[in-house]
JSON list of N, CA and C in Angstrom, two decimals:
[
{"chain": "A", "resi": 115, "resn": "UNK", "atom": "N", "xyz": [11.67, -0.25, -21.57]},
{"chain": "A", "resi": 115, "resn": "UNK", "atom": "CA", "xyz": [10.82, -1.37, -21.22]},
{"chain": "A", "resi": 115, "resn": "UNK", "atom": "C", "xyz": [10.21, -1.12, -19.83]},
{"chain": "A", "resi": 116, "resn": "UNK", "atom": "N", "xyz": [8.89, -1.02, -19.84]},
{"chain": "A", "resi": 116, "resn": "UNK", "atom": "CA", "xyz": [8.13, -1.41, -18.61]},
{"chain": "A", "resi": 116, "resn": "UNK", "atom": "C", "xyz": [7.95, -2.53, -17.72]},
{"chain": "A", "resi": 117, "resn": "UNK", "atom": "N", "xyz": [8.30, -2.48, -16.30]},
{"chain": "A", "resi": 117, "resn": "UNK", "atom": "CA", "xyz": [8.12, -3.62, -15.71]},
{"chain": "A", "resi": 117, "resn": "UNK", "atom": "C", "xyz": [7.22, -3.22, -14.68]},
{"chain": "A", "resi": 118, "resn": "UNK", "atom": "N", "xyz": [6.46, -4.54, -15.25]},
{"chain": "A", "resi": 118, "resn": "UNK", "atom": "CA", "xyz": [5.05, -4.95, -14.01]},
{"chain": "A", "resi": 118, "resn": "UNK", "atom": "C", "xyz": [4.93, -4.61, -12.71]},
{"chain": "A", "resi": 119, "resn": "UNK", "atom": "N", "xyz": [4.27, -4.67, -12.08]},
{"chain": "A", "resi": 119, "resn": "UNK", "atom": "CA", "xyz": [4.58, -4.70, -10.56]},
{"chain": "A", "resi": 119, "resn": "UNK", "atom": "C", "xyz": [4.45, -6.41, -10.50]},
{"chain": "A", "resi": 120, "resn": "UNK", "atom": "N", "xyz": [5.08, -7.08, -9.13]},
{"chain": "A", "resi": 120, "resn": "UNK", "atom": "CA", "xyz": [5.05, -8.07, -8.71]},
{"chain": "A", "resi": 120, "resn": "UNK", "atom": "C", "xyz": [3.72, -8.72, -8.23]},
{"chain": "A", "resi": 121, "resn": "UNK", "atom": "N", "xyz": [3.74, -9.70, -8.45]},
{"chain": "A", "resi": 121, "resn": "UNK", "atom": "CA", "xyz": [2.16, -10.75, -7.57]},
{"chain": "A", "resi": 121, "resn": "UNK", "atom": "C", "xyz": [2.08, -10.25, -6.07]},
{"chain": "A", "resi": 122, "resn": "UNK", "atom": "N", "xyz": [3.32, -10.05, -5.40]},
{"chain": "A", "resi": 122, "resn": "UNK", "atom": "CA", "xyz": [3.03, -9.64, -3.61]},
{"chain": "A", "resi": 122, "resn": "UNK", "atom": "C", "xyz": [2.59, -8.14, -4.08]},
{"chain": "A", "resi": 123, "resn": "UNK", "atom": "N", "xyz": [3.37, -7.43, -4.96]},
{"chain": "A", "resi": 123, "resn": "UNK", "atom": "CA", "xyz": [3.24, -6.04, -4.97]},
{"chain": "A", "resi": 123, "resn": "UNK", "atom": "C", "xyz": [1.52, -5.49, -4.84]},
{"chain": "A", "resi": 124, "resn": "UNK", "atom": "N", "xyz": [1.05, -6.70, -6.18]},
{"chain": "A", "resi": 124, "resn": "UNK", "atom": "CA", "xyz": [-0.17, -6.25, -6.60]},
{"chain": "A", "resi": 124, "resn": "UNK", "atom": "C", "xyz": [-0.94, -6.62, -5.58]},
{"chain": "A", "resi": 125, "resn": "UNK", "atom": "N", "xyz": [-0.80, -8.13, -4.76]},
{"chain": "A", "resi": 125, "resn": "UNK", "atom": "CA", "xyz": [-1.25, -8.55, -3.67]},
{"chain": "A", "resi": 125, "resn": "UNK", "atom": "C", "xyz": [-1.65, -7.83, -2.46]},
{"chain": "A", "resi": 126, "resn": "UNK", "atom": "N", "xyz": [-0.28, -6.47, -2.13]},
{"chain": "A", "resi": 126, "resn": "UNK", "atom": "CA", "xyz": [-0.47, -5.98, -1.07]},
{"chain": "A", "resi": 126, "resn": "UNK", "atom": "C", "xyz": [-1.39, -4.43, -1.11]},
{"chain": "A", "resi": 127, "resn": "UNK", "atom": "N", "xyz": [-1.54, -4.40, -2.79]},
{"chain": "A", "resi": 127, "resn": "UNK", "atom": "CA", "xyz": [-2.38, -3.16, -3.09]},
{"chain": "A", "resi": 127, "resn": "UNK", "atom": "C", "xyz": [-4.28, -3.65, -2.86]},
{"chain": "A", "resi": 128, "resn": "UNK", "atom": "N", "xyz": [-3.87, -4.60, -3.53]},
{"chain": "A", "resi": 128, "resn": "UNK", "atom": "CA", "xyz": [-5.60, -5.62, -3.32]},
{"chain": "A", "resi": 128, "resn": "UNK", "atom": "C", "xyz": [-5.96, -5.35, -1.64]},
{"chain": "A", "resi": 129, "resn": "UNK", "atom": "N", "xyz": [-5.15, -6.11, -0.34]},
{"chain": "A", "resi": 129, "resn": "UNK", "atom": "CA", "xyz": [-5.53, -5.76, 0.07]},
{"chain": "A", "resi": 129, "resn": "UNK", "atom": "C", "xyz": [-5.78, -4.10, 0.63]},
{"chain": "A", "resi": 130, "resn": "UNK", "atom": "N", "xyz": [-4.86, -3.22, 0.53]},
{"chain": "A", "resi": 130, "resn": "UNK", "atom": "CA", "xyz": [-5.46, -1.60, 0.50]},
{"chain": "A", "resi": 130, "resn": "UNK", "atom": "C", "xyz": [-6.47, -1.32, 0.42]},
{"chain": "A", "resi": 131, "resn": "UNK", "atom": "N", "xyz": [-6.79, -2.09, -1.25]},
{"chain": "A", "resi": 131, "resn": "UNK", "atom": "CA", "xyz": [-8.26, -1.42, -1.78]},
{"chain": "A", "resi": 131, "resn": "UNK", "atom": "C", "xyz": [-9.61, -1.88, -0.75]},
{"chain": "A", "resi": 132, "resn": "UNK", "atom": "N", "xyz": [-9.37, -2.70, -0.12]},
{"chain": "A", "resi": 132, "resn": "UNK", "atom": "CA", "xyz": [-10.73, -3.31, 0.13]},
{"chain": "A", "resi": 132, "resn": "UNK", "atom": "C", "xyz": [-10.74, -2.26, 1.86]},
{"chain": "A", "resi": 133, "resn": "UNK", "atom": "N", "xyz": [-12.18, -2.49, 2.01]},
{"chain": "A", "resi": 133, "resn": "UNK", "atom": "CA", "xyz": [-12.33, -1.94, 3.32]},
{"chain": "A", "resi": 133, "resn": "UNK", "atom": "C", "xyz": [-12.33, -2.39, 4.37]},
{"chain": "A", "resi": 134, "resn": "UNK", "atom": "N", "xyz": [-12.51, -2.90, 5.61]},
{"chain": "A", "resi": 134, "resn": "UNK", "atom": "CA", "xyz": [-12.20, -3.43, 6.16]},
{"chain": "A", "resi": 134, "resn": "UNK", "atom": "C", "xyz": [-12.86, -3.07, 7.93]},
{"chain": "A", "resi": 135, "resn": "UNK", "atom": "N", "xyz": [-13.78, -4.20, 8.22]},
{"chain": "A", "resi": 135, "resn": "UNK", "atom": "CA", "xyz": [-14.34, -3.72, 9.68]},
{"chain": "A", "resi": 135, "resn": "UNK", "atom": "C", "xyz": [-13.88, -3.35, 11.04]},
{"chain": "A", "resi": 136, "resn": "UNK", "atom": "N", "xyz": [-12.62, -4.16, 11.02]},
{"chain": "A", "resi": 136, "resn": "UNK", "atom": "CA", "xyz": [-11.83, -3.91, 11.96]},
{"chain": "A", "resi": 136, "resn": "UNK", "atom": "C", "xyz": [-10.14, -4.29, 11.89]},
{"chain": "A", "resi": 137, "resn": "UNK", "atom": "N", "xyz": [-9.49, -3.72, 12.15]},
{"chain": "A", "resi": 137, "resn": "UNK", "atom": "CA", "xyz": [-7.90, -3.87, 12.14]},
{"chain": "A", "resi": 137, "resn": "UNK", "atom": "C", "xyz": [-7.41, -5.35, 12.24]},
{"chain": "A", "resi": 138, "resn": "UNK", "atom": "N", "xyz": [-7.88, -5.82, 12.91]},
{"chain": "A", "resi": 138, "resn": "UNK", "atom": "CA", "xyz": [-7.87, -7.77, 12.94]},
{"chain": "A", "resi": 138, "resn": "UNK", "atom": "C", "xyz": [-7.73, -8.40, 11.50]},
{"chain": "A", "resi": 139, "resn": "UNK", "atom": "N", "xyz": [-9.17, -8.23, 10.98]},
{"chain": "A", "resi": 139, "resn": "UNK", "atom": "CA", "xyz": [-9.17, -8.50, 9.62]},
{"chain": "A", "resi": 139, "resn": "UNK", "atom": "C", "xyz": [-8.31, -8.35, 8.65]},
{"chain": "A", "resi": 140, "resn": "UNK", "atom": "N", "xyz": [-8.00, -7.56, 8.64]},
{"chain": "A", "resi": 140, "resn": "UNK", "atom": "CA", "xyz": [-6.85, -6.82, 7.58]},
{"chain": "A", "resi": 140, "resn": "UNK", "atom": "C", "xyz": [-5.81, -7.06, 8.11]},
{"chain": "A", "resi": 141, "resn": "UNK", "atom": "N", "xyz": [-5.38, -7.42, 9.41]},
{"chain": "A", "resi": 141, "resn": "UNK", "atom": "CA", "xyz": [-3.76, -8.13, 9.70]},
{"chain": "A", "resi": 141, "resn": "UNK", "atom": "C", "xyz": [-3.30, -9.27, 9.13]},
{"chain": "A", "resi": 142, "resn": "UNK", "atom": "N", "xyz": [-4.29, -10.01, 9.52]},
{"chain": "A", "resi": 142, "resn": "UNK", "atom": "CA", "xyz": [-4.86, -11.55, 9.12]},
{"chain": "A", "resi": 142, "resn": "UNK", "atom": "C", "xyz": [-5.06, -11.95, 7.35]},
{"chain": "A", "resi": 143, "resn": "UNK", "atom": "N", "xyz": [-5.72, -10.75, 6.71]},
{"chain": "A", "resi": 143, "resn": "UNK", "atom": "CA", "xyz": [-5.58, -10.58, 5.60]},
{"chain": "A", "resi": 143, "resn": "UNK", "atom": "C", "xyz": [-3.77, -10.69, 4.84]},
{"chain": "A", "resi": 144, "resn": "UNK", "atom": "N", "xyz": [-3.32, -9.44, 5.13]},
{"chain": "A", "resi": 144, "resn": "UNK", "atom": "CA", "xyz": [-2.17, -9.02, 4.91]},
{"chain": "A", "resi": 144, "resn": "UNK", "atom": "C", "xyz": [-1.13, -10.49, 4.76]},
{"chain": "A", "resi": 145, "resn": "UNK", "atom": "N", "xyz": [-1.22, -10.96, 6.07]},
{"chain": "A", "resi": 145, "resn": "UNK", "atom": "CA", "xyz": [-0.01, -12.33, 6.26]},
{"chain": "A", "resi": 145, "resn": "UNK", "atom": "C", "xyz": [-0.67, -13.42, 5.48]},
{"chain": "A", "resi": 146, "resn": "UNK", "atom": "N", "xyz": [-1.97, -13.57, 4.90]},
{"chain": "A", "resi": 146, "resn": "UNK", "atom": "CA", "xyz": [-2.42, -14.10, 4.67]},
{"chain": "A", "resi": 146, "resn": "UNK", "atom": "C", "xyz": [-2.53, -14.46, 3.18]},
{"chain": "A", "resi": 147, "resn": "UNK", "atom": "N", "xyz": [-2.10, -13.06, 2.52]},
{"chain": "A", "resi": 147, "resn": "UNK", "atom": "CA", "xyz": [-2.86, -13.02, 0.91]},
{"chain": "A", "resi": 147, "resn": "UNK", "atom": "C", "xyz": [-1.21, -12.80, 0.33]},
{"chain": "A", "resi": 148, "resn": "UNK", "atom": "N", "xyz": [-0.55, -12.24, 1.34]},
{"chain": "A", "resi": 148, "resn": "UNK", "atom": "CA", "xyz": [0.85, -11.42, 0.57]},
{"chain": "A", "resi": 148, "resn": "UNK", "atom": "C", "xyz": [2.18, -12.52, 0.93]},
{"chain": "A", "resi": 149, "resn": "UNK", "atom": "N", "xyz": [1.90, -13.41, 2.62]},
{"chain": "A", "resi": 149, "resn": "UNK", "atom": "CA", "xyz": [2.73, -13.95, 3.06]},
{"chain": "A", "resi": 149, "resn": "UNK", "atom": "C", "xyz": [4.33, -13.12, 3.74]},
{"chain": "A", "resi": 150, "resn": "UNK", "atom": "N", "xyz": [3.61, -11.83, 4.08]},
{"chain": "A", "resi": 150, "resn": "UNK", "atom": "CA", "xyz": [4.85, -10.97, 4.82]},
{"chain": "A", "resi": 150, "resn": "UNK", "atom": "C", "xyz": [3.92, -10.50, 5.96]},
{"chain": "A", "resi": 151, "resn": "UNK", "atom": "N", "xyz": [5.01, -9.96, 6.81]},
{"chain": "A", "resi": 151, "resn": "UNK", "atom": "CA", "xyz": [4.31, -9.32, 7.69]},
{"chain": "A", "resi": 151, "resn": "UNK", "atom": "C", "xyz": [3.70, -8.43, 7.59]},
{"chain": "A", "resi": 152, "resn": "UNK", "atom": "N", "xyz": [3.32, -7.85, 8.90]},
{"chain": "A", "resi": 152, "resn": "UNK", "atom": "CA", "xyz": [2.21, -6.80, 8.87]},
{"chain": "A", "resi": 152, "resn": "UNK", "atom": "C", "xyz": [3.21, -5.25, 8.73]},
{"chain": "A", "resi": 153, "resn": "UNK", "atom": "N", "xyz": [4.58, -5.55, 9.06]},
{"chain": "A", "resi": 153, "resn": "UNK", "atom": "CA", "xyz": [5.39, -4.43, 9.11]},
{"chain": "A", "resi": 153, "resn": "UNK", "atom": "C", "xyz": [6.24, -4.45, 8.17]},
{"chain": "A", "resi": 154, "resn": "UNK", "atom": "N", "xyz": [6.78, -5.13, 7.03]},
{"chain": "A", "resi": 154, "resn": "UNK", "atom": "CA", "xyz": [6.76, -5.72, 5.91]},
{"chain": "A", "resi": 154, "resn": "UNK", "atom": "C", "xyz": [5.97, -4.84, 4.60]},
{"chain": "A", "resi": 155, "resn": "UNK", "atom": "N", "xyz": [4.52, -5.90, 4.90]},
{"chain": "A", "resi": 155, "resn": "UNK", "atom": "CA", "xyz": [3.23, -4.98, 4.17]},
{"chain": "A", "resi": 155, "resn": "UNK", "atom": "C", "xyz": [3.30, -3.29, 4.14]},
{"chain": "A", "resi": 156, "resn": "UNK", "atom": "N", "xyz": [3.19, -2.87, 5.23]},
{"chain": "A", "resi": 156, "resn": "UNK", "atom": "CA", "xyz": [3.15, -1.46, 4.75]},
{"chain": "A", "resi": 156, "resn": "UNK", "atom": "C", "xyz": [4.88, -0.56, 4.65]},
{"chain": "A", "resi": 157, "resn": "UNK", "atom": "N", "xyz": [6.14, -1.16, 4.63]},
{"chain": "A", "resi": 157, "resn": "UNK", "atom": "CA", "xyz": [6.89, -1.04, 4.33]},
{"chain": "A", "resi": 157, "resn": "UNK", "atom": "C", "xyz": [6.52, -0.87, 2.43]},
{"chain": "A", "resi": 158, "resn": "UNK", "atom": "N", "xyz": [6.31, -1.93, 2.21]},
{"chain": "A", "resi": 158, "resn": "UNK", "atom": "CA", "xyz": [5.99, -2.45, 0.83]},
{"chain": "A", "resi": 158, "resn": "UNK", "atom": "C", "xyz": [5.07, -1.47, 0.29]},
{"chain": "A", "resi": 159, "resn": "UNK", "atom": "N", "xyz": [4.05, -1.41, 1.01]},
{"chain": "A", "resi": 159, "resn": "UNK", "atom": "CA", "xyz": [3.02, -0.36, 0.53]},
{"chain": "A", "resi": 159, "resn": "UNK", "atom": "C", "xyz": [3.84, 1.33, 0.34]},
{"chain": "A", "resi": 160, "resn": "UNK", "atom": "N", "xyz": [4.31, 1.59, 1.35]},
{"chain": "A", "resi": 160, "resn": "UNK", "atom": "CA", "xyz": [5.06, 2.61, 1.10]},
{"chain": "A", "resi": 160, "resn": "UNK", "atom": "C", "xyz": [5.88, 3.27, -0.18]},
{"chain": "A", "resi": 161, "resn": "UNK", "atom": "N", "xyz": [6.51, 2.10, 0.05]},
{"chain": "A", "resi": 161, "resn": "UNK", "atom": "CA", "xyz": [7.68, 2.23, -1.31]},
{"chain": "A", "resi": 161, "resn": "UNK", "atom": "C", "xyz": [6.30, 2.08, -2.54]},
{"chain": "A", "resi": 162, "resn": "UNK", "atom": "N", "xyz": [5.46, 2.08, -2.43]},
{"chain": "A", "resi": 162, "resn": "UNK", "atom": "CA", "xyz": [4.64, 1.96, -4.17]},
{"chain": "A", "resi": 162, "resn": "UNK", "atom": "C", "xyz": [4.31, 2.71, -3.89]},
{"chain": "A", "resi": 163, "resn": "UNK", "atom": "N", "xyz": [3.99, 3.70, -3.06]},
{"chain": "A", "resi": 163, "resn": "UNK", "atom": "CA", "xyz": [3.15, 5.31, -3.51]},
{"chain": "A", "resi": 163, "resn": "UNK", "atom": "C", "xyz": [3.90, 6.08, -3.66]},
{"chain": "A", "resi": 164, "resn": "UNK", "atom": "N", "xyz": [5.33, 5.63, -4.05]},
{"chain": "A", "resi": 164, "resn": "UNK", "atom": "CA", "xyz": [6.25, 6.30, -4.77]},
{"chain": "A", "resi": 164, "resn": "UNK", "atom": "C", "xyz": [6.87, 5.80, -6.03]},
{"chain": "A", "resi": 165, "resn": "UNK", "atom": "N", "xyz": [6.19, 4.93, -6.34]},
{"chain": "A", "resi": 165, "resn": "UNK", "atom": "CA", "xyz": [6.64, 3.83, -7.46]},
{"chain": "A", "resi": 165, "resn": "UNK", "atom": "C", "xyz": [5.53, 4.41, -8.95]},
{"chain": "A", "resi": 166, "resn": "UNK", "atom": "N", "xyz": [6.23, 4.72, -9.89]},
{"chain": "A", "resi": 166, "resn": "UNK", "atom": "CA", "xyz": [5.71, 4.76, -11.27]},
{"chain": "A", "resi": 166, "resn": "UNK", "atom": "C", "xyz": [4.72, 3.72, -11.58]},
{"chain": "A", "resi": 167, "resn": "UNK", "atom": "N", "xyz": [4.91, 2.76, -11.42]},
{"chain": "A", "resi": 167, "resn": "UNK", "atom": "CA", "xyz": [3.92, 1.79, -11.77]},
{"chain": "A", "resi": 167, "resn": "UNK", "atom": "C", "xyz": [2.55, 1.28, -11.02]},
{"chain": "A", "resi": 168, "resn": "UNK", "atom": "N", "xyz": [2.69, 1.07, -9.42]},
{"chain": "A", "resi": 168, "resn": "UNK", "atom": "CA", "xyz": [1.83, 1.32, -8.94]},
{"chain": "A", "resi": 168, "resn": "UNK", "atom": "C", "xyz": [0.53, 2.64, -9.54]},
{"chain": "A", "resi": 169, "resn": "UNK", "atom": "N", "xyz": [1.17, 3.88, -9.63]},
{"chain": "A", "resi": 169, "resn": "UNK", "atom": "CA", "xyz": [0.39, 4.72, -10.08]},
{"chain": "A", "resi": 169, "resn": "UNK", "atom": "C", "xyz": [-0.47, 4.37, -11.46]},
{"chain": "A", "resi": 170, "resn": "UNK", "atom": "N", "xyz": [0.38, 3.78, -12.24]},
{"chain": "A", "resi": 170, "resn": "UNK", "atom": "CA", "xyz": [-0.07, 3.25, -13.57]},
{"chain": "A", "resi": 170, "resn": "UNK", "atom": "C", "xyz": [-1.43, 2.50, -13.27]},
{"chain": "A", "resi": 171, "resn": "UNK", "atom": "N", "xyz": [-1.25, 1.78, -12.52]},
{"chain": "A", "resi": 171, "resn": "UNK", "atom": "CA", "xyz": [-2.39, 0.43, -12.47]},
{"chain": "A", "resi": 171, "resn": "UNK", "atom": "C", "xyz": [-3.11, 0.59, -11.50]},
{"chain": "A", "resi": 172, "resn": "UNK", "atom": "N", "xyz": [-3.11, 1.57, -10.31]},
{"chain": "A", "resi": 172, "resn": "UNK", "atom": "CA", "xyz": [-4.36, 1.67, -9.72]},
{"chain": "A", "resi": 172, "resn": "UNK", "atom": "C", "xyz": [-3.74, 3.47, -9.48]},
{"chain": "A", "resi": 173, "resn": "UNK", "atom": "N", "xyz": [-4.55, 4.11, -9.66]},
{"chain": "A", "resi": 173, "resn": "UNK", "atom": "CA", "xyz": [-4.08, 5.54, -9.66]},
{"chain": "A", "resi": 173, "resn": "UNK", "atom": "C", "xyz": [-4.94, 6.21, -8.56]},
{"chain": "A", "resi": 174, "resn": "UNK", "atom": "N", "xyz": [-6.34, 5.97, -8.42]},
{"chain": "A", "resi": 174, "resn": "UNK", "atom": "CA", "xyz": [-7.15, 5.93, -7.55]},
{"chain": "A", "resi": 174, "resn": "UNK", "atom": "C", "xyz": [-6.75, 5.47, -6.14]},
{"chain": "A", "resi": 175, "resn": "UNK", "atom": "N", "xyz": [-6.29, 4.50, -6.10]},
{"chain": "A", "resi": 175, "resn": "UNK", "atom": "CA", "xyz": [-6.16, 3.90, -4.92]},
{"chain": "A", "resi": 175, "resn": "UNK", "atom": "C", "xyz": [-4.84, 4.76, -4.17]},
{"chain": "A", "resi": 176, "resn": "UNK", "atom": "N", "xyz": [-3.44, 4.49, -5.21]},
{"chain": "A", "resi": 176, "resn": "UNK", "atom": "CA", "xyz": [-2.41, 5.43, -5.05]},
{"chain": "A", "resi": 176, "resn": "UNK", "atom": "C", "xyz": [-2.38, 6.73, -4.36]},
{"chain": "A", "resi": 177, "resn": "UNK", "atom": "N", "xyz": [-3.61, 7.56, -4.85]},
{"chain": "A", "resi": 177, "resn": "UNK", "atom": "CA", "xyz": [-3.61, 9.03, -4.82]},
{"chain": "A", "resi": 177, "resn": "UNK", "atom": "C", "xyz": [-4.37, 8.48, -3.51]},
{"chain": "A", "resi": 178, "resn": "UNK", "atom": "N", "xyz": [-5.13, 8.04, -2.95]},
{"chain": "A", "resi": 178, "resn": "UNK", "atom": "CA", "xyz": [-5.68, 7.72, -1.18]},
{"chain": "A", "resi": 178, "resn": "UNK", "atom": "C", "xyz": [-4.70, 7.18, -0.55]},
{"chain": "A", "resi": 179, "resn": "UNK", "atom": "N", "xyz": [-4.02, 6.30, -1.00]},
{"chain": "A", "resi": 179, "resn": "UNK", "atom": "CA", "xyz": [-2.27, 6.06, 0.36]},
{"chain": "A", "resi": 179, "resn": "UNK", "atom": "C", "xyz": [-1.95, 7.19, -0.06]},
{"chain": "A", "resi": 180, "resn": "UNK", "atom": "N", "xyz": [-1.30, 7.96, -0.77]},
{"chain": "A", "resi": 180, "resn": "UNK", "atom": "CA", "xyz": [-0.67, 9.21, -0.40]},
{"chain": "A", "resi": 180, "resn": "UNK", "atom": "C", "xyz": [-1.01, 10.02, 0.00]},
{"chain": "A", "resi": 181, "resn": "UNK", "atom": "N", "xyz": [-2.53, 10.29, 0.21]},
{"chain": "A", "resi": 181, "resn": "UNK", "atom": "CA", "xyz": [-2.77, 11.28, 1.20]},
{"chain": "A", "resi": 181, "resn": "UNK", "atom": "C", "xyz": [-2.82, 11.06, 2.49]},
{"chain": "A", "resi": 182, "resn": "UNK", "atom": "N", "xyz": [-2.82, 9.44, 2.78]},
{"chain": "A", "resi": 182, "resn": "UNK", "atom": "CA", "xyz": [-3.01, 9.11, 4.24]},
{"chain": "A", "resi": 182, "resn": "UNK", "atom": "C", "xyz": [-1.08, 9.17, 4.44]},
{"chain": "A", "resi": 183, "resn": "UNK", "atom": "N", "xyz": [-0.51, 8.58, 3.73]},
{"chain": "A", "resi": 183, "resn": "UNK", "atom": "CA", "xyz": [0.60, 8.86, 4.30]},
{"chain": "A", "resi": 183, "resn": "UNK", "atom": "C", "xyz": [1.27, 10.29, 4.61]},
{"chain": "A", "resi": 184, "resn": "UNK", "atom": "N", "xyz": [0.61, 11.49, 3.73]},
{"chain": "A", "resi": 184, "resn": "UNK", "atom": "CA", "xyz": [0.98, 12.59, 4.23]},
{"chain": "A", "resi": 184, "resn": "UNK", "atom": "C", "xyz": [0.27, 13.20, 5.20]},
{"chain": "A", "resi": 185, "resn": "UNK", "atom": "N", "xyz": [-1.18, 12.75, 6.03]},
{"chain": "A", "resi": 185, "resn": "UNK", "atom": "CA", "xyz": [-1.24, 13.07, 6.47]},
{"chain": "A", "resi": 185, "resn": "UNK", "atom": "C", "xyz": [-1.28, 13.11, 7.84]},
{"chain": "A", "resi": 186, "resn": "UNK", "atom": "N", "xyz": [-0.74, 11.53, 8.05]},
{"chain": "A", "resi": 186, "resn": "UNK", "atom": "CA", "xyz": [0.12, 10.67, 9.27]},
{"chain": "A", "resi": 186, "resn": "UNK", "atom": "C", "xyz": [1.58, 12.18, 9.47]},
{"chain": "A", "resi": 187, "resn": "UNK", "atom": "N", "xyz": [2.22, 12.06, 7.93]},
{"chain": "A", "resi": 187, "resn": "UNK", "atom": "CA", "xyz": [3.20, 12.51, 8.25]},
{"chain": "A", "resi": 187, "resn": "UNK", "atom": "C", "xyz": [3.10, 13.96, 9.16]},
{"chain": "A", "resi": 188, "resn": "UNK", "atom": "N", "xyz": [2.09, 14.45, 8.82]},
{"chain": "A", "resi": 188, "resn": "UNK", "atom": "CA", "xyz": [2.08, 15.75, 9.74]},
{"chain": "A", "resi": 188, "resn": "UNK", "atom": "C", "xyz": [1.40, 15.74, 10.77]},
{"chain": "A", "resi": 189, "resn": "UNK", "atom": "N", "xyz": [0.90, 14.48, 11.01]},
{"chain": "A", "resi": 189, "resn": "UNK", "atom": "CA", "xyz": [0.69, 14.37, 12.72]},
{"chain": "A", "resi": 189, "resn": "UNK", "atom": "C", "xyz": [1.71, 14.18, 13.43]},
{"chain": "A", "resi": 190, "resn": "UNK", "atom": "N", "xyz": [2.57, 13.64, 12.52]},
{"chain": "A", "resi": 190, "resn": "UNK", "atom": "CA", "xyz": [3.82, 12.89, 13.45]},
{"chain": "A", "resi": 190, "resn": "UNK", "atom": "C", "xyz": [4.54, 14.23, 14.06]},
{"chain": "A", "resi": 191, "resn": "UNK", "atom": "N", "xyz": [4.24, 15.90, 13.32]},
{"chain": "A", "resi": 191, "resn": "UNK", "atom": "CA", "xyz": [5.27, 16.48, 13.08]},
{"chain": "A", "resi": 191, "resn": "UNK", "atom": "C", "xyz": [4.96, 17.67, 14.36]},
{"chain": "A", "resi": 192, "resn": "UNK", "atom": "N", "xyz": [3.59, 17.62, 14.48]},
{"chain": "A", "resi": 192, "resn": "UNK", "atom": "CA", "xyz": [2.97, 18.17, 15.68]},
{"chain": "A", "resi": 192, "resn": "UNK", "atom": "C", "xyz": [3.93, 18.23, 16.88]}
]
């Protein structure tokens, strides 16, 4: 049996997808649409670009957090 992703889950991918003019917006967004924090949110986000299902339902979007998260990760590593 397949299980869904959650309303925050899908919530916190919605906001991902969208673009965004400045970092403000999208904080404000985040606490706003998902009701967690901003450190929370991308906790959350994290754990789905490793999540089976996330991939299922937006695969596009998925495959762009995982490249930004890998490629944070190798700045970090500098």
């Amino acid at each position: 049996m397949t299980h869904e992703l959650t309303a925050t889950e899908r919530a916190a991918l919605a906001v991902e997808a969208r673009a965004w003019a400045h970092a403000g917006a999208k904080e404000q967004a985040i606490v706003e649409t998902t009701g967690l924090s901003t450190t929370r949110h991308y906790q959350l986000v994290n754990r789905l670009v490793d999540d089976r299902r996330a991939w299922e339902e937006q695969p596009v979007l998925m495959a762009r957090l995982e490249r930004l998260r890998t490629s944070r990760a190798r700045g970090r590593r500098r």
